[in-house]
Short mmCIF file of C-alpha atoms in Angstrom, two decimals:
data_model
loop_
_atom_site.label_atom_id
_atom_site.label_comp_id
_atom_site.label_asym_id
_atom_site.label_seq_id
_atom_site.Cartn_x
_atom_site.Cartn_y
_atom_site.Cartn_z
CA MET A 142 10.02 19.54 108.77
CA SER A 143 10.77 20.67 105.32
CA THR A 144 14.38 21.20 104.43
CA GLU A 145 13.38 23.88 101.47
CA LYS A 146 14.76 27.15 101.86
CA ILE A 147 13.09 30.39 100.39
CA LEU A 148 15.20 33.45 99.37
CA VAL A 149 12.96 36.59 99.43
CA THR A 150 14.34 39.74 98.08
CA ARG A 151 12.71 43.02 97.24
CA ARG A 152 14.54 43.52 94.07
CA PHE A 153 16.67 41.25 91.69
CA CYS A 154 20.12 41.99 90.38
CA ASP A 155 20.96 42.14 86.63
CA PHE A 156 24.56 41.24 85.99
CA HIS A 157 24.15 41.32 82.28
CA SER A 158 22.18 44.28 81.00
CA HIS A 159 22.50 45.83 77.56
CA LEU A 160 21.13 49.24 78.20
CA ARG A 161 22.81 50.47 74.89
CA SER A 162 22.84 54.16 74.29
CA ARG A 163 21.12 57.01 72.62
CA ALA A 164 23.26 56.79 69.82
CA GLU A 165 22.66 53.10 69.18
CA ILE A 166 18.91 52.73 69.80
CA GLY A 167 17.52 56.37 70.02
CA LYS A 168 16.58 58.34 72.87
CA GLU A 169 13.18 57.19 73.53
CA VAL A 170 13.96 53.49 73.61
CA PHE A 171 17.11 54.01 75.42
CA GLU A 172 15.41 55.99 78.32
CA MET A 173 12.62 53.47 78.28
CA LEU A 174 15.15 50.69 78.98
CA VAL A 175 17.25 52.54 81.67
CA ARG A 176 13.65 53.29 83.45
CA LEU A 177 12.66 49.66 83.36
CA ASN A 178 15.88 48.24 84.57
CA THR A 179 16.23 50.72 87.37
CA ARG A 180 12.71 49.99 88.69
CA LEU A 181 13.13 46.13 88.34
CA TYR A 182 16.71 45.73 89.70
CA LYS A 183 18.74 46.80 92.88
CA TYR A 184 21.92 46.47 90.86
CA VAL A 185 22.58 46.67 87.04
CA VAL A 186 25.96 45.93 85.50
CA ALA A 187 25.95 47.82 82.06
CA GLU A 188 27.50 45.91 79.20
CA PRO A 189 30.31 47.96 77.54
CA ASN A 190 29.74 46.86 74.09
CA THR A 191 27.64 49.77 73.10
CA PHE A 192 28.94 52.78 71.06
CA LEU A 193 28.37 56.32 72.22
CA ASN A 194 29.09 58.06 68.81
CA PRO A 195 26.99 57.21 65.68
CA ALA A 196 29.90 58.06 63.65
CA CYS A 197 32.17 55.46 65.00
CA SER A 198 30.38 52.33 65.68
CA GLU A 199 33.39 50.28 66.21
CA LYS A 200 34.50 52.52 69.27
CA HIS A 201 32.68 51.12 72.45
CA ILE A 202 32.96 51.96 76.10
CA GLU A 203 36.64 51.56 76.65
CA THR A 204 38.29 54.44 78.65
CA ALA A 205 37.66 56.55 81.69
CA GLU A 206 36.46 59.34 79.35
CA ASP A 207 33.77 56.93 77.80
CA ILE A 208 32.59 55.86 81.23
CA LYS A 209 32.10 59.49 82.24
CA GLN A 210 29.92 60.30 79.29
CA TYR A 211 28.12 57.00 79.42
CA ARG A 212 27.37 57.44 83.30
CA GLU A 213 26.10 60.97 82.48
CA GLN A 214 23.86 59.78 79.77
CA VAL A 215 22.33 56.77 81.86
CA GLU A 216 22.11 58.77 85.15
CA SER A 217 20.29 61.80 83.38
CA VAL A 218 17.43 59.74 82.27
CA PRO A 219 14.37 61.36 83.77
CA GLY A 220 12.24 58.94 85.79
CA ARG A 221 14.98 56.43 86.50
CA ASP A 222 14.88 54.82 89.97
CA ILE A 223 17.87 56.45 91.89
CA GLY A 224 17.59 53.40 94.32
CA CYS A 225 19.44 51.07 91.63
CA THR A 226 22.99 51.33 91.63
CA ILE A 227 24.21 50.87 87.89
CA LEU A 228 27.88 49.39 87.76
CA TYR A 229 29.96 50.08 84.81
CA LEU A 230 32.60 48.04 82.88
CA ILE A 231 34.89 48.86 79.96
CA LYS A 232 35.45 46.75 77.00
CA ILE A 233 38.89 45.45 76.83
CA THR A 234 40.35 45.70 73.34
CA PRO A 235 43.86 45.41 71.77
CA ARG A 236 43.98 49.19 72.31
CA THR A 237 43.63 48.83 76.09
CA THR A 238 46.65 49.52 78.01
CA PRO A 239 47.22 49.28 81.86
CA ARG A 240 47.03 52.83 82.19
CA VAL A 241 43.74 52.81 80.43
CA VAL A 242 42.54 50.29 82.83
CA HIS A 243 43.87 52.16 85.79
CA GLU A 244 42.29 55.50 84.80
CA ALA A 245 38.78 53.40 84.23
CA MET A 246 38.98 51.97 87.55
CA ASP A 247 39.83 55.25 89.07
CA ALA A 248 36.63 56.55 87.33
CA GLY A 249 34.58 53.98 88.98
CA VAL A 250 34.33 50.98 86.64
CA ILE A 251 33.88 47.64 88.41
CA GLY A 252 35.94 45.79 85.94
CA GLY A 253 36.65 45.00 82.35
CA LYS A 254 35.07 42.61 79.78
CA LEU A 255 36.69 41.25 76.75
CA TYR A 256 34.97 40.11 73.58
CA PRO A 257 36.72 37.73 71.21
CA ASP A 258 36.60 39.64 67.93
CA GLY A 259 33.54 39.02 65.84
CA VAL A 260 31.78 36.42 67.93
CA THR A 261 28.80 38.46 69.17
CA ASN A 262 26.97 41.57 68.96
CA ASN A 263 29.18 44.55 68.95
CA SER A 264 32.47 42.47 69.40
CA GLU A 265 34.02 44.01 66.47
CA GLY A 266 37.54 45.32 67.35
CA GLY A 267 37.77 42.60 70.15
CA ILE A 268 40.64 40.44 71.44
CA THR A 269 42.43 38.24 68.82
CA ASP A 270 45.66 37.60 70.86
CA PHE A 271 44.58 36.01 74.20
CA HIS A 272 48.36 35.40 74.98
CA SER A 273 49.70 39.14 74.55
CA LYS A 274 51.79 40.68 77.38
CA GLN A 275 49.64 43.67 77.22
CA LEU A 276 46.45 41.93 77.81
CA TYR A 277 48.11 40.20 80.82
CA ASP A 278 49.44 43.36 82.11
CA CYS A 279 45.85 44.86 82.01
CA PHE A 280 44.64 41.89 83.98
CA LYS A 281 47.39 42.51 86.64
CA VAL A 282 45.83 46.21 87.11
CA LEU A 283 42.43 44.62 87.41
CA GLU A 284 43.47 42.06 89.99
CA GLU A 285 45.35 44.79 91.90
CA PHE A 286 42.07 46.81 92.05
CA LEU A 287 39.38 43.99 92.42
CA GLY A 288 41.18 40.58 93.15
CA VAL A 289 39.44 39.47 89.77
CA HIS A 290 40.81 39.35 86.17
CA GLU A 291 38.05 40.15 83.98
CA PHE A 292 34.70 39.33 82.51
CA TYR A 293 34.36 37.63 79.34
CA HIS A 294 32.04 36.64 76.50
CA LEU A 295 32.15 33.54 74.79
#
């Protein structure tokens, strides 16, 4: 008798998806990525290190207002599979306050992700002081909502 187990799933989950934005990669490529990801996966976690405004490429998805704008952009893509749930994160930066986190959670984000400043693509304006009281206060809000502190990128 075999002890092997097989996991059968109809669709996978992508917990690290760079959908980007129309402003960052253009309308056609953005819409193709959204359609492809929503057809392949049941759940997609959209990474927040993307900019929505081409005039301000250092400002990423960081607030409830950014999330609303990004969600509208993603969910308005024609031909996307509505059976896929897109989950959103905010980018935690030195500008992030507990109030910003709370408002973003109320807007439906599933968490926050921090990027050390300058270590990866679109990480400019990221965290430089990992011991700041403000950062820990943001973690407390995430913990209250989720029981988890943060997603991070190294």
